[in-house]
C-alpha cells in the first residue's frame, strides 16, 4: 500500500508542481511547497480515505501549506511576479520552464488573473477536478466555484481575445454567493 | 435574443459536464435556437481547451530534477521504514540548497529551523550535557550522564565524528546501534562558537533533536528535546519545536550557515 502510495505521489509530482507554481509563481517557493506537501502526505497517508480522490486530497494539502506560508511570512504583499522578474528562478532549471510557459499567450493571460480565478481554472480546466472536488480543495461552496469559474472564463477570454463578451448576471435562482 | 434563463454559471457548467440531465437538455435545445448562447458556450469551451493545452503538455512545466530526486528519496525512506514496521519517528528534510555554492537559502534566524512535521509532546530531557573528547581527541568519548540523567539517545560514540564532518541535510546510520543521525544546520552562537543542530532517531524509539556547540575543543549539548510518537493523522504542527525556536532566539543564535560557510567552519575542527 505504501509503495503504491509513494509511487502515486511521484507520478503526481508534475500536477503538484504545476499547481504550486500557479499559486506562488516562484520556482523556489513552489519547490518548497511541493516538498512540504509530500512530507505531510507521506506522514498522513494512513489517514487518507480510500475511495476518495488522491489528487484533490494532495491539492488541498498543498494549498493549505501555501496559506500557512502566507500567514507566517505575509509573502503575498511581496510575491514577485515572475513575468516582471525573470531572474527570480529556481536553482534547478526552472528558468527554462517559466520562459517556455510564458511564451504561451494563454499562460500569460492566466498570469494576469486574480489568484482565486487562476486556481479555480487550473483545478477544473487542467487538473479536471469536478466542481465538488474543487470546492473541497478551495474550501468554498460549489456555488462559489461556479461563479468564480464563470467570471474567470469570461475574463480570460477577453485577455486572450477569444471573443469580446461581457459577463452575464448569475442565475435568477442565485446559486452562488 | 438570448435566453435569460441561462446564466454564465449554467453555461460553464454545461461545458464542464456538471449539469443535471434535465438542465443539460434545456441548454442543448437552446443552443439550436439561440446563436448568442451557442457563441457563449463556444467561448467557454475554448477557454477550457486552451488552458488545458497550455498547461497539460508534458514538457510545459517540467518538474525540477532536484525536486524529483528529493521526493523519490523521501518516498524510499518512508517505504523502508514501513517495511521495518517501526513506528515512524518524525522525518525532517531541511530545505538545503541544491548545491554547495552560493548563499544560504534557509529561513531568517527567527524561523531558521524548517517547520518539522513532528508531532506529539516534546519534553526537554537534558541541558548541559557534554561530549567529552571531541575535537582533536580520539576516540571521542561520550559522557552524558548529567546529575544522574542520561541525555537520551546521545550517548553514542559515532556522534562526534559525524558532527565534525557531516554537511547539514545529510543522514548517517550510527555504527553498532543502527540509529540514524541527521545533521540539520550549523550556526555560531554570540560567543562565536560553532553550534550544530542535529537529530538522532533511536531505532524503535522516539527521536531526539539537539543543539551542541564546540567550547574549548569539546562538544557540549546545549539543548535537546525528545519527541513523542508521531500522531495518527501525521498532521503535525510546526509549533512542535517552539521550545527549540525559543531557545535559539533566547541565546541569539546566528543565521544558519551556507554549506560553504559550514564546510569552512568544520575544517577548522580537524
mmCIF file with all atom_site columns, N, CA, C and O in Angstrom, chain B residues 207-227:
data_model
loop_
_atom_site.group_PDB
_atom_site.id
_atom_site.type_symbol
_atom_site.label_atom_id
_atom_site.label_alt_id
_atom_site.label_comp_id
_atom_site.label_asym_id
_atom_site.label_entity_id
_atom_site.label_seq_id
_atom_site.pdbx_PDB_ins_code
_atom_site.Cartn_x
_atom_site.Cartn_y
_atom_site.Cartn_z
_atom_site.occupancy
_atom_site.B_iso_or_equiv
_atom_site.pdbx_formal_charge
_atom_site.auth_seq_id
_atom_site.auth_comp_id
_atom_site.auth_asym_id
_atom_site.auth_atom_id
_atom_site.pdbx_PDB_model_num
ATOM 1  N N  . UNK B 1 207 ? 12.633 10.185 18.584 1.00 0.00 ? 207 UNK B N  1
ATOM 2  C CA . UNK B 1 207 ? 13.876 10.812 18.156 1.00 0.00 ? 207 UNK B CA 1
ATOM 3  C C  . UNK B 1 207 ? 14.197 11.998 19.059 1.00 0.00 ? 207 UNK B C  1
ATOM 4  O O  . UNK B 1 207 ? 13.343 12.522 19.748 1.00 0.00 ? 207 UNK B O  1
ATOM 5  N N  . UNK B 1 208 ? 15.454 12.372 19.012 1.00 0.00 ? 208 UNK B N  1
ATOM 6  C CA . UNK B 1 208 ? 15.934 13.468 19.843 1.00 0.00 ? 208 UNK B CA 1
ATOM 7  C C  . UNK B 1 208 ? 16.494 14.544 18.930 1.00 0.00 ? 208 UNK B C  1
ATOM 8  O O  . UNK B 1 208 ? 17.267 14.255 18.019 1.00 0.00 ? 208 UNK B O  1
ATOM 9  N N  . UNK B 1 209 ? 16.083 15.759 19.153 1.00 0.00 ? 209 UNK B N  1
ATOM 10 C CA . UNK B 1 209 ? 16.660 16.875 18.426 1.00 0.00 ? 209 UNK B CA 1
ATOM 11 C C  . UNK B 1 209 ? 17.526 17.637 19.420 1.00 0.00 ? 209 UNK B C  1
ATOM 12 O O  . UNK B 1 209 ? 17.089 17.902 20.541 1.00 0.00 ? 209 UNK B O  1
ATOM 13 N N  . UNK B 1 210 ? 18.746 17.941 19.014 1.00 0.00 ? 210 UNK B N  1
ATOM 14 C CA . UNK B 1 210 ? 19.659 18.556 19.965 1.00 0.00 ? 210 UNK B CA 1
ATOM 15 C C  . UNK B 1 210 ? 20.492 19.637 19.293 1.00 0.00 ? 210 UNK B C  1
ATOM 16 O O  . UNK B 1 210 ? 20.633 19.666 18.069 1.00 0.00 ? 210 UNK B O  1
ATOM 17 N N  . UNK B 1 211 ? 21.016 20.519 20.118 1.00 0.00 ? 211 UNK B N  1
ATOM 18 C CA . UNK B 1 211 ? 21.975 21.507 19.662 1.00 0.00 ? 211 UNK B CA 1
ATOM 19 C C  . UNK B 1 211 ? 23.234 21.324 20.506 1.00 0.00 ? 211 UNK B C  1
ATOM 20 O O  . UNK B 1 211 ? 23.152 21.254 21.732 1.00 0.00 ? 211 UNK B O  1
ATOM 21 N N  . UNK B 1 212 ? 24.362 21.176 19.831 1.00 0.00 ? 212 UNK B N  1
ATOM 22 C CA . UNK B 1 212 ? 25.633 21.056 20.552 1.00 0.00 ? 212 UNK B CA 1
ATOM 23 C C  . UNK B 1 212 ? 26.594 22.093 19.999 1.00 0.00 ? 212 UNK B C  1
ATOM 24 O O  . UNK B 1 212 ? 26.573 22.396 18.798 1.00 0.00 ? 212 UNK B O  1
ATOM 25 N N  . UNK B 1 213 ? 27.414 22.646 20.865 1.00 0.00 ? 213 UNK B N  1
ATOM 26 C CA . UNK B 1 213 ? 28.394 23.654 20.449 1.00 0.00 ? 213 UNK B CA 1
ATOM 27 C C  . UNK B 1 213 ? 29.788 23.222 20.894 1.00 0.00 ? 213 UNK B C  1
ATOM 28 O O  . UNK B 1 213 ? 29.948 22.540 21.903 1.00 0.00 ? 213 UNK B O  1
ATOM 29 N N  . UNK B 1 214 ? 30.774 23.653 20.110 1.00 0.00 ? 214 UNK B N  1
ATOM 30 C CA . UNK B 1 214 ? 32.161 23.352 20.479 1.00 0.00 ? 214 UNK B CA 1
ATOM 31 C C  . UNK B 1 214 ? 32.670 24.444 21.401 1.00 0.00 ? 214 UNK B C  1
ATOM 32 O O  . UNK B 1 214 ? 32.677 25.617 21.034 1.00 0.00 ? 214 UNK B O  1
ATOM 33 N N  . UNK B 1 215 ? 33.052 24.038 22.605 1.00 0.00 ? 215 UNK B N  1
ATOM 34 C CA . UNK B 1 215 ? 33.612 25.011 23.540 1.00 0.00 ? 215 UNK B CA 1
ATOM 35 C C  . UNK B 1 215 ? 34.933 24.459 24.045 1.00 0.00 ? 215 UNK B C  1
ATOM 36 O O  . UNK B 1 215 ? 34.965 23.386 24.657 1.00 0.00 ? 215 UNK B O  1
ATOM 37 N N  . UNK B 1 216 ? 35.983 25.158 23.757 1.00 0.00 ? 216 UNK B N  1
ATOM 38 C CA . UNK B 1 216 ? 37.332 24.711 24.128 1.00 0.00 ? 216 UNK B CA 1
ATOM 39 C C  . UNK B 1 216 ? 37.610 23.302 23.627 1.00 0.00 ? 216 UNK B C  1
ATOM 40 O O  . UNK B 1 216 ? 38.144 22.469 24.341 1.00 0.00 ? 216 UNK B O  1
ATOM 41 N N  . UNK B 1 217 ? 37.202 23.056 22.419 1.00 0.00 ? 217 UNK B N  1
ATOM 42 C CA . UNK B 1 217 ? 37.500 21.762 21.808 1.00 0.00 ? 217 UNK B CA 1
ATOM 43 C C  . UNK B 1 217 ? 36.574 20.642 22.239 1.00 0.00 ? 217 UNK B C  1
ATOM 44 O O  . UNK B 1 217 ? 36.784 19.488 21.860 1.00 0.00 ? 217 UNK B O  1
ATOM 45 N N  . UNK B 1 218 ? 35.582 20.950 23.029 1.00 0.00 ? 218 UNK B N  1
ATOM 46 C CA . UNK B 1 218 ? 34.667 19.900 23.495 1.00 0.00 ? 218 UNK B CA 1
ATOM 47 C C  . UNK B 1 218 ? 33.252 20.211 23.026 1.00 0.00 ? 218 UNK B C  1
ATOM 48 O O  . UNK B 1 218 ? 32.785 21.349 23.133 1.00 0.00 ? 218 UNK B O  1
ATOM 49 N N  . UNK B 1 219 ? 32.621 19.202 22.510 1.00 0.00 ? 219 UNK B N  1
ATOM 50 C CA . UNK B 1 219 ? 31.225 19.379 22.102 1.00 0.00 ? 219 UNK B CA 1
ATOM 51 C C  . UNK B 1 219 ? 30.343 19.314 23.340 1.00 0.00 ? 219 UNK B C  1
ATOM 52 O O  . UNK B 1 219 ? 30.359 18.326 24.066 1.00 0.00 ? 219 UNK B O  1
ATOM 53 N N  . UNK B 1 220 ? 29.579 20.337 23.548 1.00 0.00 ? 220 UNK B N  1
ATOM 54 C CA . UNK B 1 220 ? 28.655 20.336 24.680 1.00 0.00 ? 220 UNK B CA 1
ATOM 55 C C  . UNK B 1 220 ? 27.224 20.436 24.165 1.00 0.00 ? 220 UNK B C  1
ATOM 56 O O  . UNK B 1 220 ? 26.922 21.267 23.309 1.00 0.00 ? 220 UNK B O  1
ATOM 57 N N  . UNK B 1 221 ? 26.394 19.609 24.729 1.00 0.00 ? 221 UNK B N  1
ATOM 58 C CA . UNK B 1 221 ? 24.976 19.671 24.365 1.00 0.00 ? 221 UNK B CA 1
ATOM 59 C C  . UNK B 1 221 ? 24.358 20.877 25.054 1.00 0.00 ? 221 UNK B C  1
ATOM 60 O O  . UNK B 1 221 ? 24.419 21.000 26.274 1.00 0.00 ? 221 UNK B O  1
ATOM 61 N N  . UNK B 1 222 ? 23.813 21.774 24.269 1.00 0.00 ? 222 UNK B N  1
ATOM 62 C CA . UNK B 1 222 ? 23.205 22.978 24.833 1.00 0.00 ? 222 UNK B CA 1
ATOM 63 C C  . UNK B 1 222 ? 21.703 22.794 25.057 1.00 0.00 ? 222 UNK B C  1
ATOM 64 O O  . UNK B 1 222 ? 21.105 23.437 25.915 1.00 0.00 ? 222 UNK B O  1
ATOM 65 N N  . UNK B 1 223 ? 21.161 21.944 24.242 1.00 0.00 ? 223 UNK B N  1
ATOM 66 C CA . UNK B 1 223 ? 19.699 21.830 24.269 1.00 0.00 ? 223 UNK B CA 1
ATOM 67 C C  . UNK B 1 223 ? 19.333 20.499 23.641 1.00 0.00 ? 223 UNK B C  1
ATOM 68 O O  . UNK B 1 223 ? 19.953 20.069 22.674 1.00 0.00 ? 223 UNK B O  1
ATOM 69 N N  . UNK B 1 224 ? 18.358 19.839 24.208 1.00 0.00 ? 224 UNK B N  1
ATOM 70 C CA . UNK B 1 224 ? 17.851 18.663 23.496 1.00 0.00 ? 224 UNK B CA 1
ATOM 71 C C  . UNK B 1 224 ? 16.397 18.445 23.851 1.00 0.00 ? 224 UNK B C  1
ATOM 72 O O  . UNK B 1 224 ? 15.963 18.742 24.963 1.00 0.00 ? 224 UNK B O  1
ATOM 73 N N  . UNK B 1 225 ? 15.661 18.019 22.889 1.00 0.00 ? 225 UNK B N  1
ATOM 74 C CA . UNK B 1 225 ? 14.254 17.682 23.122 1.00 0.00 ? 225 UNK B CA 1
ATOM 75 C C  . UNK B 1 225 ? 14.014 16.295 22.576 1.00 0.00 ? 225 UNK B C  1
ATOM 76 O O  . UNK B 1 225 ? 14.555 15.907 21.541 1.00 0.00 ? 225 UNK B O  1
ATOM 77 N N  . UNK B 1 226 ? 13.192 15.553 23.275 1.00 0.00 ? 226 UNK B N  1
ATOM 78 C CA . UNK B 1 226 ? 12.832 14.218 22.814 1.00 0.00 ? 226 UNK B CA 1
ATOM 79 C C  . UNK B 1 226 ? 11.417 14.280 22.298 1.00 0.00 ? 226 UNK B C  1
ATOM 80 O O  . UNK B 1 226 ? 10.517 14.754 22.985 1.00 0.00 ? 226 UNK B O  1
ATOM 81 N N  . UNK B 1 227 ? 11.232 13.849 21.077 1.00 0.00 ? 227 UNK B N  1
ATOM 82 C CA . UNK B 1 227 ? 9.890  13.929 20.507 1.00 0.00 ? 227 UNK B CA 1
ATOM 83 C C  . UNK B 1 227 ? 9.108  12.699 20.891 1.00 0.00 ? 227 UNK B C  1
ATOM 84 O O  . UNK B 1 227 ? 9.638  11.615 21.028 1.00 0.00 ? 227 UNK B O  1
#
